[in-house]
Amino acid sequence: MSETEKPLNFLQQIVADDLESGRIDALLTRFPPEPNGYLHIGHAKAICLNFGLAREYNGGCNLRFDDTNPEKEEERYVRSIEEDVRWLGFEWRAEVRFASDYFDTLYQWAQYLVEQGKAYVCELDAQAMREHRGTLTEAGVNSPYRDRSPQQSLDLLEQMRVGKIDEGAATLRAKIDMASPNLNLRDPVLYRIKKSSHHRTGDKWNIYPSYDFAHGQEDAIEGVTHSICTLEFEDHRPLYDWLINELPVPSTPVQYEFARLNLSYTMTSKRKLRRLVDEERVDGWDDPRMPTISGLRRRGYTASAIRAFCDMIGVTRSDGVVDVGMLEFAIRDDLNKNAPRAMCVLSPLKIIVSNFADGGVELISAPAHPDRSELGERELPFTRELYIERTDFSEDNTLSRKKFKRLVLGEYVRLRGAYIIKAERVVKSENGEITELEVSLVADTVGQSPPEGIRPRGVIHWVSASHSKTATVNLYDRLFLSETPGSGDQDMTEHINPDSLQVLENCRIEPGLARATPEQGFQFERVGYFVADRRSHSEQHPVFNRTIGLKDTARR
Ligand code: ATP
Ligand code: MG
C-alpha cells in the first residue's frame, strides 16, 4: 500500500486487484526508454510510476532500452539514462535489458507468423502503402502481395535479413484486417529494412522490428505483468494483444495507459531537446535550463523534489498541462526545509566601517538553518571593510521606509546576524559612480535589539571584503517565454527567452561557501536558492547556479 493517506490511483488499484485475485503472483513493470537522447521531466513521471509501483507492491521493474532505431541511438545515451534513473533513487531488477537482446527471438517469431499465414512480405513502397491504407472513414485495400505463399514470404524475409533487398523495397506486415476501424490493425509493419549499424549488434542485422512488433514481445519474454505506457498507445493495444495471442510467447503481459506529463513553459520531447543541443542554443543536454533530468540536477533540483513533484501531479488518464509552478514549488519547498543558509553579494558595493579597528576580525556565529539547529553554525568574519549589495543602498533618504527596507544615507540598517550600521558618507568616482560607502556601527547590537531611538529600515546581507571569495554566479531563468513553446505555426526557437542566462563574474561569497561540494544547494539569504555547479565549481573558482528564486514571482 502507499505510504500516504492518498487514495490509490487507477494503476495502484489495478495492481492491488491483480495481486488479490491471483492474476499475478508478483508485479513486474518496466521502464523502456529509447536511447536517442537524455531523459526529461516527462520520463521522470514514467520512472516514478513504474519503479514506484514495483517498490510499493514488492515487485520489480526492469530497465529496458528500446533500441530498435539504429540511426538515432547511441551508447552515451544508454549511460546517461542509467545514471539518471539511479540518481532519481531507483534500481532496476537484475541486469539492464535491451530490445536488441531479443532480435533473434523476434526474428524467429516473425518467421512463425509467416508460417501460420499471419504475416507476409509486402513490396509496396511507403507511398503506395499509405494509399492502400485507407482513412478513418474508408476501409483500406489489400496489398497485392498479401496472398503470396508463406514459403515465398519466408524466402524474401530471409533476403531482407541478409541485406539482399534495398531499404524501402520491402517490409514484413502482419496479416490482420485492412478494413479494421483501427488503423493500427490494417496489416501493420513488423519489420523494415535499415542498413545502418546498430550501437550494440553492429552490422549483424539489415532489418529491425517495429515498435509494435518488439514491445509486447519483449514484455512477454521478460515476464512483465503490467506494461504501462502513455495514452497515445491506447489505439495500439489491440495490436499488442493480437501479437501476444498469435505468438508462442512465454507470458501474457497487459498494456495500460496513463496521461503523459505536459508542463507549461517546458518542452518535453527528446527530438526537440536534441535540436536545442545540436543548434547550440543551450550548453549541452545538461544545461541547467534544460528540462532534462541531468539539466534539472545541474540546476540544483534534488531527486526528492522531483519525486515529490511526480507524487503531487498524480497519475490519471486525462491529458492536461501541469503548471511549471508546481515543479518550482516542489524544489523551493525542499530547499527551504533543507538547504543551509549562506550569504552572497551579487553586485558588491564596498563599505568601510569607520569605527571598527583596521585589521581587526570579529567572528560572528550564525545558524546554518534558522529551524534546524542540527545543521550547526557557521562563522562569519566581520571586518572593517565589507561588501553589501549595490541595490541595497540608496543616497535618496526621502524613499519611504515601507518601499525601501534597506540602507539610505543618514539612516540605519541591520547587517544580517551582525551589527546595526548607519550610512554616513558616499565616495564617488569622477564619473559620479559610488565607489565606496562610509558607515559607522552601533556598538553592542549583535544579537541585540536596537537601542532607543534607532530604527533600522531592514536587514541586508553582507560579507567581509578581505575574507570573502570571488565567485561566478549563473542566474538562470526559464528557457521559453511561451506557456506552450513551439505550438501553432511557430517554431519553438521563436519562443526562446533571450535573457535565460545572466553570468555574474564578481560576486562575493562568505568564506565557507568556497568549500561547498559540487551539487550542494544553499539558500543565499535574500537572494534565492543556489547550487554549486557540478561541472565547474571548485574551491579555487567557485561557481553557483541559481536554482530558483525565493518566492513565486511568476509572470503567469
Ligand atoms: P520523447 O518524445 O521525448 O522521445 P518518447 O516517449 O519517445 O518521448 P521514450 O524513450 O520512448 O521516449 O520513453 C520511455 C518511456 O517514457 C515511455 O514509456 C514513455 O511513455 C514515457 N514518457 C515519455 N515522455 C513522457 C511524458 N511526457 N510523460 C510521461 N511519460 C513519458
Ligand atoms: Mg519514443
Coordinates of C-alpha atoms and ligand atoms in Angstrom, one line a residue:
M1 CA 0.0 0.0 0.0
S2 CA 1.1 3.5 -0.5
E3 CA 2.7 5.2 2.5
T4 CA 0.4 8.2 2.4
E5 CA -3.3 8.5 3.1
K6 CA -4.0 9.3 -0.5
P7 CA -6.5 7.1 -2.3
L8 CA -5.0 4.7 -4.8
N9 CA -4.5 5.9 -8.3
F10 CA -6.1 3.7 -11.0
L11 CA -2.9 1.8 -11.7
Q12 CA -2.3 1.1 -8.0
Q13 CA -5.9 -0.2 -7.9
I14 CA -5.4 -2.5 -10.8
V15 CA -2.2 -3.9 -9.4
A16 CA -3.7 -4.4 -6.0
D17 CA -6.7 -6.2 -7.5
D18 CA -4.5 -8.4 -9.7
L19 CA -2.4 -9.4 -6.7
E20 CA -5.5 -10.0 -4.7
S21 CA -7.3 -12.1 -7.3
G22 CA -4.2 -14.1 -8.1
R23 CA -4.0 -12.9 -11.8
I24 CA -0.3 -12.3 -10.9
D25 CA 1.9 -13.7 -8.2
A26 CA 4.3 -10.7 -8.3
L27 CA 4.3 -7.4 -10.0
L28 CA 6.8 -6.7 -12.8
T29 CA 6.9 -3.4 -14.6
R30 CA 9.4 -2.0 -16.9
F31 CA 10.7 1.5 -18.0
P32 CA 11.5 1.3 -21.7
P33 CA 13.4 4.4 -23.0
E34 CA 14.8 4.7 -26.4
P35 CA 18.5 5.6 -26.1
N36 CA 18.1 8.5 -28.5
G37 CA 18.6 11.4 -26.1
Y38 CA 18.6 12.3 -22.5
L39 CA 15.7 11.7 -20.2
H40 CA 13.4 14.7 -19.4
I41 CA 10.9 15.5 -16.7
G42 CA 8.2 13.6 -18.5
H43 CA 10.3 10.5 -18.3
A44 CA 10.7 11.2 -14.5
K45 CA 6.9 10.7 -14.3
A46 CA 7.1 7.4 -16.0
I47 CA 10.1 6.3 -13.9
C48 CA 8.4 7.3 -10.6
L49 CA 5.3 5.4 -11.8
N50 CA 6.9 2.2 -12.9
F51 CA 9.6 1.9 -10.3
G52 CA 7.3 3.3 -7.6
L53 CA 4.7 0.7 -8.2
A54 CA 7.3 -2.0 -8.0
R55 CA 8.5 -0.6 -4.7
E56 CA 5.0 -0.2 -3.2
Y57 CA 3.9 -3.7 -4.2
N58 CA 7.2 -5.6 -3.6
G59 CA 7.7 -6.3 -7.2
G60 CA 10.4 -5.4 -9.7
C61 CA 10.9 -3.0 -12.5
N62 CA 13.2 -3.7 -15.5
L63 CA 15.2 -1.1 -17.3
R64 CA 14.9 -1.9 -20.9
F65 CA 16.4 0.1 -23.8
D66 CA 14.1 0.1 -26.8
D67 CA 16.9 0.2 -29.3
T68 CA 15.1 -0.7 -32.5
N69 CA 16.0 2.5 -34.4
P70 CA 19.8 2.2 -35.0
E71 CA 20.2 5.6 -36.8
K72 CA 19.3 7.6 -33.8
E73 CA 20.6 5.6 -30.9
E74 CA 23.9 5.9 -29.1
E75 CA 25.8 4.3 -26.3
R76 CA 26.3 7.6 -24.4
Y77 CA 22.5 7.9 -24.1
V78 CA 22.4 4.5 -22.6
R79 CA 24.8 5.6 -19.9
S80 CA 23.1 8.9 -19.2
I81 CA 19.8 7.2 -18.8
E82 CA 21.2 4.6 -16.4
E83 CA 22.7 7.4 -14.4
D84 CA 19.5 9.5 -14.3
V85 CA 17.4 6.5 -13.1
R86 CA 19.8 5.8 -10.3
W87 CA 20.1 9.4 -9.4
L88 CA 16.3 9.6 -9.1
G89 CA 16.7 6.9 -6.5
F90 CA 15.6 3.8 -8.3
E91 CA 17.3 0.5 -9.0
W92 CA 16.2 -1.9 -11.8
R93 CA 15.8 -5.6 -11.3
A94 CA 18.9 -7.6 -12.2
E95 CA 20.8 -6.6 -15.4
V96 CA 19.8 -3.9 -17.9
R97 CA 17.9 -5.2 -20.8
F98 CA 18.0 -4.2 -24.5
A99 CA 15.4 -4.9 -27.2
S100 CA 18.4 -5.9 -29.3
D101 CA 19.0 -8.8 -26.9
Y102 CA 15.8 -10.3 -28.3
F103 CA 16.4 -9.7 -32.0
D104 CA 17.0 -13.5 -32.7
T105 CA 13.8 -14.5 -30.9
L106 CA 11.8 -11.8 -32.5
Y107 CA 13.0 -12.9 -35.9
Q108 CA 12.0 -16.5 -35.2
W109 CA 8.6 -15.3 -34.1
A110 CA 8.3 -13.3 -37.4
Q111 CA 9.0 -16.5 -39.3
Y112 CA 6.5 -18.3 -37.2
L113 CA 3.8 -15.7 -38.0
V114 CA 4.6 -16.1 -41.7
E115 CA 4.3 -19.9 -41.4
Q116 CA 1.0 -19.5 -39.7
G117 CA -0.3 -17.4 -42.6
K118 CA -0.4 -14.4 -40.3
A119 CA 2.3 -12.2 -41.9
Y120 CA 3.7 -11.6 -45.3
V121 CA 6.4 -9.7 -47.1
C122 CA 5.0 -6.7 -48.9
E123 CA 6.8 -4.9 -51.7
L124 CA 4.7 -1.8 -51.8
D125 CA 6.7 1.3 -51.3
A126 CA 5.9 3.8 -48.5
Q127 CA 3.7 5.9 -50.7
A128 CA 1.7 3.0 -52.1
M129 CA 1.3 1.6 -48.7
R130 CA -0.2 4.8 -47.5
E131 CA -2.6 4.8 -50.4
H132 CA -3.7 1.3 -49.7
R133 CA -4.2 2.0 -46.1
G134 CA -7.4 3.9 -46.4
T135 CA -8.6 6.6 -43.9
L136 CA -10.6 6.7 -40.7
T137 CA -13.8 6.7 -42.7
E138 CA -12.7 4.5 -45.6
A139 CA -11.5 0.9 -45.5
G140 CA -8.1 0.1 -46.8
V141 CA -7.3 -2.1 -49.8
N142 CA -5.4 -5.3 -49.6
S143 CA -1.8 -5.3 -50.7
P144 CA -1.3 -7.3 -54.0
Y145 CA 1.4 -9.3 -52.0
R146 CA -1.0 -10.2 -49.2
D147 CA -1.8 -13.7 -50.5
R148 CA 1.7 -14.8 -51.6
S149 CA 2.7 -18.2 -50.2
P150 CA 4.2 -18.4 -46.8
Q151 CA 7.3 -20.0 -48.4
Q152 CA 7.8 -17.1 -50.7
S153 CA 7.5 -14.7 -47.8
L154 CA 9.9 -16.7 -45.8
D155 CA 12.5 -16.6 -48.6
L156 CA 12.0 -12.9 -49.1
L157 CA 12.2 -12.2 -45.3
E158 CA 15.5 -14.1 -45.2
Q159 CA 16.8 -12.0 -48.1
M160 CA 15.7 -8.9 -46.3
R161 CA 17.6 -10.0 -43.3
V162 CA 20.9 -10.7 -45.1
G163 CA 20.8 -7.4 -46.9
K164 CA 19.9 -8.6 -50.4
I165 CA 16.9 -6.2 -50.7
D166 CA 17.2 -2.4 -50.7
E167 CA 15.9 -0.2 -48.0
G168 CA 12.3 0.7 -48.6
A169 CA 11.7 -2.0 -51.2
A170 CA 10.0 -4.5 -48.8
T171 CA 8.5 -4.8 -45.3
L172 CA 7.1 -7.6 -43.3
R173 CA 3.5 -7.0 -42.4
A174 CA 1.0 -8.7 -40.2
K175 CA -2.0 -10.1 -42.0
I176 CA -4.9 -8.8 -39.9
D177 CA -7.7 -6.7 -41.5
M178 CA -7.4 -3.9 -44.0
A179 CA -11.0 -2.9 -43.2
S180 CA -10.5 -2.6 -39.4
P181 CA -11.8 0.7 -38.0
N182 CA -8.5 0.7 -36.0
L183 CA -5.8 1.8 -38.5
N184 CA -3.2 0.0 -36.4
L185 CA -4.7 -3.3 -37.4
R186 CA -4.6 -2.7 -41.1
D187 CA -1.7 -5.0 -41.8
P188 CA 0.9 -3.1 -39.7
V189 CA 4.5 -3.3 -40.5
L190 CA 6.5 -5.6 -38.3
Y191 CA 10.0 -5.3 -39.9
R192 CA 11.6 -2.7 -42.1
I193 CA 14.9 -2.8 -43.8
K194 CA 17.6 -0.4 -42.4
K195 CA 21.2 -0.9 -43.4
S196 CA 22.6 1.1 -40.6
S197 CA 25.0 -0.1 -37.9
H198 CA 23.4 -0.7 -34.6
H199 CA 25.1 0.5 -31.4
R200 CA 25.1 -3.0 -30.0
T201 CA 24.6 -5.5 -32.8
G202 CA 26.8 -3.7 -35.3
D203 CA 26.1 -4.9 -38.9
K204 CA 24.5 -8.2 -38.0
W205 CA 21.0 -7.0 -39.0
N206 CA 19.7 -5.3 -42.0
I207 CA 16.1 -5.4 -40.7
Y208 CA 14.8 -4.0 -37.5
P209 CA 11.5 -4.8 -35.7
S210 CA 8.9 -2.0 -35.4
Y211 CA 8.0 -0.7 -32.0
D212 CA 4.7 -2.6 -32.1
F213 CA 6.3 -5.9 -33.0
A214 CA 9.1 -5.5 -30.5
H215 CA 7.4 -4.0 -27.4
G216 CA 4.8 -6.5 -26.3
Q217 CA 7.0 -9.5 -27.1
E218 CA 9.9 -8.1 -25.1
D219 CA 7.4 -7.6 -22.2
A220 CA 6.4 -11.3 -22.6
I221 CA 9.9 -12.6 -22.7
E222 CA 10.8 -10.7 -19.5
G223 CA 7.6 -11.7 -17.8
V224 CA 6.4 -8.1 -17.4
T225 CA 2.9 -8.2 -15.9
H226 CA 1.9 -4.6 -16.4
S227 CA 3.2 -2.8 -19.4
I228 CA 2.4 0.9 -18.7
C229 CA 2.7 3.4 -21.4
T230 CA 1.3 6.8 -22.4
L231 CA -2.2 7.4 -23.8
E232 CA -1.1 7.7 -27.4
F233 CA -0.6 4.0 -27.4
E234 CA -4.1 3.2 -26.5
D235 CA -5.0 2.5 -30.1
H236 CA -2.1 0.2 -30.4
R237 CA -3.4 -2.1 -27.6
P238 CA -5.5 -4.3 -29.9
L239 CA -2.3 -5.0 -31.9
Y240 CA -0.4 -5.6 -28.7
D241 CA -3.0 -8.1 -27.7
W242 CA -3.2 -9.7 -31.2
L243 CA 0.5 -10.4 -31.3
I244 CA 0.6 -11.8 -27.7
N245 CA -2.3 -14.0 -28.7
E246 CA -0.8 -15.2 -32.0
L247 CA 2.7 -15.9 -30.9
P248 CA 4.1 -18.7 -28.7
V249 CA 5.2 -16.2 -26.1
P250 CA 6.1 -17.3 -22.5
S251 CA 3.8 -15.0 -20.6
T252 CA 0.8 -12.7 -21.1
P253 CA 1.6 -9.1 -20.3
V254 CA -1.2 -6.5 -20.3
Q255 CA -0.8 -2.9 -21.5
Y256 CA -2.2 0.0 -19.5
E257 CA -2.1 3.7 -20.5
F258 CA -1.8 6.9 -18.5
A259 CA -1.7 10.6 -19.4
R260 CA 1.8 11.9 -20.3
L261 CA 3.1 14.9 -18.5
N262 CA 2.9 18.2 -20.3
L263 CA 4.4 21.0 -18.4
S264 CA 3.8 24.7 -19.1
Y265 CA 6.8 26.7 -20.4
T266 CA 8.6 23.5 -21.0
M267 CA 9.5 21.3 -24.0
T268 CA 9.2 17.6 -23.3
S269 CA 10.3 15.9 -26.5
K270 CA 13.7 14.4 -26.8
R271 CA 13.7 15.2 -30.5
K272 CA 13.2 18.9 -29.9
L273 CA 15.5 19.0 -27.0
R274 CA 18.2 17.4 -29.2
R275 CA 17.7 20.2 -31.6
L276 CA 18.4 22.8 -28.9
V277 CA 21.6 20.9 -28.2
D278 CA 22.6 20.5 -31.8
E279 CA 21.9 24.1 -32.7
E280 CA 23.9 25.1 -29.6
R281 CA 21.1 27.2 -28.2
V282 CA 22.0 25.6 -24.8
D283 CA 25.2 24.4 -23.3
G284 CA 24.6 20.6 -23.9
W285 CA 21.9 18.2 -22.6
D286 CA 22.6 19.0 -19.0
D287 CA 22.4 22.8 -19.4
P288 CA 20.7 24.0 -16.2
R289 CA 17.9 25.5 -18.4
M290 CA 17.0 22.1 -19.9
P291 CA 14.1 20.1 -18.6
T292 CA 16.3 17.0 -18.8
I293 CA 16.9 15.2 -15.6
S294 CA 20.5 16.0 -15.8
G295 CA 19.8 19.6 -16.5
L296 CA 17.4 19.9 -13.5
R297 CA 20.1 18.2 -11.4
R298 CA 22.7 20.7 -12.5
R299 CA 20.2 23.4 -11.9
G300 CA 20.0 22.3 -8.3
Y301 CA 16.8 20.3 -8.3
T302 CA 17.1 17.3 -5.9
A303 CA 15.9 13.9 -6.7
S304 CA 13.5 14.0 -3.7
A305 CA 11.9 17.3 -5.1
I306 CA 11.4 15.6 -8.5
R307 CA 9.8 12.6 -6.8
A308 CA 7.6 14.8 -4.7
F309 CA 6.5 16.7 -7.8
C310 CA 5.6 13.4 -9.5
D311 CA 3.7 12.4 -6.5
M312 CA 1.9 15.7 -6.4
I313 CA 0.7 15.6 -10.0
G314 CA -0.5 12.0 -9.6
V315 CA -1.4 9.5 -12.3
T316 CA -4.6 9.8 -14.4
R317 CA -6.0 9.0 -17.8
S318 CA -6.8 12.6 -18.7
D319 CA -4.5 14.8 -20.6
G320 CA -3.7 18.3 -19.5
V321 CA -1.0 20.7 -18.9
V322 CA 0.7 20.9 -15.5
D323 CA 1.7 24.4 -14.3
V324 CA 5.5 24.5 -14.1
G325 CA 4.9 26.5 -10.9
M326 CA 4.2 23.1 -9.3
L327 CA 7.7 21.8 -10.1
E328 CA 9.1 25.1 -8.8
F329 CA 7.1 24.8 -5.7
A330 CA 8.5 21.3 -5.1
I331 CA 12.1 22.4 -5.2
R332 CA 11.5 25.6 -3.3
D333 CA 9.8 23.6 -0.6
D334 CA 12.6 21.1 -0.4
L335 CA 15.4 23.7 -0.3
N336 CA 13.5 25.9 2.2
K337 CA 13.4 22.9 4.5
N338 CA 16.8 21.5 3.9
A339 CA 19.3 23.9 2.3
P340 CA 21.8 25.6 4.6
R341 CA 21.8 29.4 4.6
A342 CA 24.7 31.5 3.4
M343 CA 25.4 35.0 2.2
C344 CA 26.5 36.0 -1.3
V345 CA 26.7 39.5 -2.6
L346 CA 25.9 39.5 -6.3
S347 CA 26.9 43.1 -7.1
P348 CA 29.2 44.3 -4.4
L349 CA 29.5 47.8 -3.0
K350 CA 32.4 48.3 -0.6
I351 CA 31.5 49.8 2.8
I352 CA 34.1 51.0 5.3
V353 CA 33.1 50.7 9.0
S354 CA 34.9 53.8 10.3
N355 CA 34.6 52.9 14.0
F356 CA 35.9 49.3 13.6
A357 CA 39.6 48.6 14.1
D358 CA 41.6 48.3 10.9
G359 CA 42.9 44.8 10.6
G360 CA 40.5 43.6 13.3
V361 CA 38.4 40.4 12.8
E362 CA 35.3 39.6 14.9
L363 CA 33.9 36.1 14.3
I364 CA 30.2 36.1 14.4
S365 CA 28.3 32.8 14.6
A366 CA 25.2 32.4 12.6
P367 CA 23.0 29.3 12.3
A368 CA 23.3 27.3 9.1
H369 CA 19.5 27.0 9.1
P370 CA 17.0 29.0 11.2
D371 CA 14.8 26.0 12.1
R372 CA 17.4 23.2 12.1
S373 CA 20.0 23.5 14.8
E374 CA 21.4 20.1 13.9
L375 CA 22.9 21.7 10.8
G376 CA 25.2 23.6 13.1
E377 CA 26.6 27.1 12.9
R378 CA 28.8 29.0 10.5
E379 CA 31.4 31.7 11.4
L380 CA 31.2 35.0 9.6
P381 CA 34.3 37.2 9.9
F382 CA 33.3 40.8 10.5
T383 CA 36.0 43.3 9.3
R384 CA 36.4 47.0 8.8
E385 CA 35.8 46.6 5.0
L386 CA 32.6 44.8 3.9
Y387 CA 30.6 44.3 0.8
I388 CA 26.9 44.9 0.6
E389 CA 24.6 44.7 -2.4
R390 CA 24.7 47.8 -4.6
T391 CA 20.9 47.6 -4.8
D392 CA 20.6 47.7 -1.0
F393 CA 21.9 51.3 -0.8
S394 CA 20.4 54.5 -1.9
E395 CA 21.5 58.1 -1.5
D396 CA 17.9 59.1 -1.6
N397 CA 16.8 59.4 2.0
T398 CA 13.3 60.5 1.0
L399 CA 12.4 57.0 0.0
S400 CA 9.6 55.6 2.1
R401 CA 10.6 53.1 4.8
K402 CA 7.9 50.8 3.5
K403 CA 9.1 50.7 -0.1
F404 CA 12.8 50.6 0.6
K405 CA 13.6 48.5 3.6
R406 CA 17.3 48.9 3.0
L407 CA 20.1 51.4 3.7
V408 CA 19.8 55.1 2.8
L409 CA 22.2 57.9 3.6
G410 CA 21.9 59.0 7.2
E411 CA 19.8 56.1 8.3
Y412 CA 20.2 52.7 9.9
V413 CA 20.0 49.1 8.7
R414 CA 20.9 45.8 10.3
L415 CA 23.6 43.6 8.7
R416 CA 22.2 40.1 8.8
G417 CA 23.2 38.4 12.0
A418 CA 25.6 41.3 12.9
Y419 CA 25.7 44.9 13.8
I420 CA 23.3 47.8 13.0
I421 CA 25.1 50.3 10.9
K422 CA 24.4 53.9 9.8
A423 CA 25.3 55.2 6.3
E424 CA 27.5 58.3 6.8
R425 CA 29.1 59.3 3.5
V426 CA 29.5 58.2 -0.1
V427 CA 32.7 58.2 -2.0
K428 CA 32.3 58.7 -5.8
S429 CA 34.5 58.3 -8.8
E430 CA 35.0 61.1 -11.3
N431 CA 32.1 60.0 -13.4
G432 CA 29.8 60.1 -10.4
E433 CA 29.6 56.4 -9.6
I434 CA 29.5 55.4 -6.0
T435 CA 32.7 53.5 -5.3
E436 CA 32.6 53.2 -1.5
L437 CA 30.3 54.0 1.3
E438 CA 31.5 55.0 4.8
V439 CA 29.3 53.7 7.6
S440 CA 29.5 53.5 11.4
L441 CA 28.4 50.6 13.5
V442 CA 26.2 50.9 16.6
A443 CA 28.1 49.1 19.4
D444 CA 26.6 46.1 21.2
T445 CA 23.9 45.4 18.6
V446 CA 25.0 41.9 17.5
G447 CA 22.1 39.7 18.6
Q448 CA 20.5 42.6 20.5
S449 CA 17.5 44.7 19.8
P450 CA 18.3 48.3 18.6
P451 CA 18.9 50.9 21.3
E452 CA 16.2 53.6 22.0
G453 CA 15.8 56.0 19.1
I454 CA 17.4 53.8 16.4
R455 CA 15.1 52.3 13.9
P456 CA 16.9 50.2 11.3
R457 CA 14.9 50.2 8.0
G458 CA 15.5 46.5 7.4
V459 CA 18.1 43.7 7.3
I460 CA 20.5 43.3 4.5
H461 CA 23.2 40.7 3.7
W462 CA 26.9 41.3 3.6
V463 CA 30.3 39.6 3.5
S464 CA 33.8 40.6 4.7
A465 CA 35.8 42.3 1.9
S466 CA 39.0 40.6 3.0
H467 CA 37.7 37.2 3.9
S468 CA 35.0 36.6 1.2
K469 CA 35.9 34.9 -2.0
T470 CA 35.1 35.8 -5.6
A471 CA 32.5 33.6 -7.3
T472 CA 30.8 33.2 -10.6
V473 CA 27.0 33.1 -10.3
N474 CA 24.8 31.9 -13.2
L475 CA 21.4 33.4 -13.0
Y476 CA 19.1 31.1 -14.9
D477 CA 15.6 31.9 -15.9
R478 CA 13.0 30.0 -17.9
L479 CA 14.3 28.9 -21.3
F480 CA 10.9 29.7 -23.0
L481 CA 8.8 32.7 -22.7
S482 CA 5.7 31.0 -24.1
E483 CA 3.5 28.8 -22.0
T484 CA 3.3 26.3 -24.9
P485 CA 6.7 26.7 -26.7
G486 CA 6.5 25.8 -30.4
S487 CA 2.7 25.5 -30.5
G488 CA 0.7 26.6 -33.5
D489 CA 2.7 27.6 -36.6
Q490 CA 5.6 29.0 -34.5
D491 CA 8.9 27.4 -34.3
M492 CA 10.0 26.8 -30.7
T493 CA 13.1 28.8 -31.2
E494 CA 10.9 31.9 -31.6
H495 CA 9.8 31.4 -28.0
I496 CA 13.3 31.2 -26.5
N497 CA 13.9 33.7 -23.7
P498 CA 16.9 35.8 -24.7
D499 CA 17.6 36.5 -21.0
S500 CA 17.5 33.0 -19.7
L501 CA 21.1 33.2 -18.5
Q502 CA 23.0 36.1 -16.9
V503 CA 26.5 35.4 -15.8
L504 CA 27.8 37.4 -12.9
E505 CA 31.6 37.1 -12.5
N506 CA 32.4 39.2 -9.5
C507 CA 30.1 38.0 -6.8
R508 CA 31.4 37.7 -3.3
I509 CA 30.6 34.7 -1.1
E510 CA 31.1 34.1 2.6
P511 CA 34.3 32.2 3.0
G512 CA 32.8 28.7 3.9
L513 CA 30.9 28.6 0.6
A514 CA 34.0 28.2 -1.5
R515 CA 34.4 24.8 0.2
A516 CA 30.9 23.7 -0.9
T517 CA 30.9 20.3 -2.6
P518 CA 29.6 20.3 -6.2
E519 CA 25.8 19.8 -6.2
Q520 CA 25.4 21.2 -2.7
G521 CA 22.4 23.5 -2.5
F522 CA 22.1 26.7 -0.4
Q523 CA 19.8 29.5 0.2
F524 CA 21.7 32.7 -0.4
E525 CA 19.8 34.8 2.1
R526 CA 17.5 37.4 0.5
V527 CA 18.8 36.3 -3.0
G528 CA 17.5 32.8 -3.8
Y529 CA 18.4 29.2 -3.9
F530 CA 21.7 28.2 -5.5
V531 CA 23.7 25.1 -6.1
A532 CA 27.5 24.6 -6.5
D533 CA 27.8 23.7 -10.2
R534 CA 28.6 20.0 -10.6
R535 CA 30.7 20.6 -13.7
S536 CA 32.8 23.6 -12.8
H537 CA 32.7 24.5 -9.1
S538 CA 36.0 24.3 -7.2
E539 CA 37.4 26.0 -4.1
Q540 CA 39.7 28.0 -6.3
H541 CA 37.0 29.1 -8.7
P542 CA 33.6 28.8 -7.0
V543 CA 30.6 28.6 -9.4
F544 CA 27.0 28.7 -8.3
N545 CA 23.8 28.2 -10.4
R546 CA 20.6 29.8 -9.4
T547 CA 18.0 27.0 -8.9
I548 CA 15.0 29.2 -8.2
G549 CA 14.1 32.5 -6.6
L550 CA 12.9 32.7 -3.0
K551 CA 9.3 33.4 -3.8
D552 CA 7.0 32.6 -6.6
T553 CA 7.1 35.8 -8.6
A554 CA 5.8 34.1 -11.7
R555 CA 4.7 36.2 -14.6
R556 CA 1.7 33.9 -15.0
Ligands
ATP1 P1 10.2 11.6 -26.5 O1 9.2 12.1 -27.5 O2 10.6 12.7 -25.6 O3 11.4 11.0 -27.1 P2 9.3 9.1 -26.0 O4 8.0 8.6 -25.4 O5 9.5 8.8 -27.4 O6 9.5 10.6 -25.6 P3 10.8 7.0 -24.8 O7 12.3 6.9 -24.6 O8 10.2 6.1 -25.8 O9 10.5 8.5 -25.2 O10 10.0 6.9 -23.5 C1 10.2 6.0 -22.5 C2 9.0 6.0 -21.6 O11 8.8 7.2 -21.0 C3 7.8 5.6 -22.3 O12 7.1 4.6 -21.6 C4 7.0 6.8 -22.4 O13 5.6 6.5 -22.4 C5 7.5 7.6 -21.2 N1 7.3 9.0 -21.4 C6 7.9 9.8 -22.4 N2 7.5 11.0 -22.3 C7 6.7 11.1 -21.3 C8 5.9 12.2 -20.7 N3 6.0 13.4 -21.2 N4 5.1 11.9 -19.6 C9 5.1 10.7 -19.1 N5 5.7 9.6 -19.6 C10 6.5 9.8 -20.7
MG2 MG 9.9 7.0 -28.4

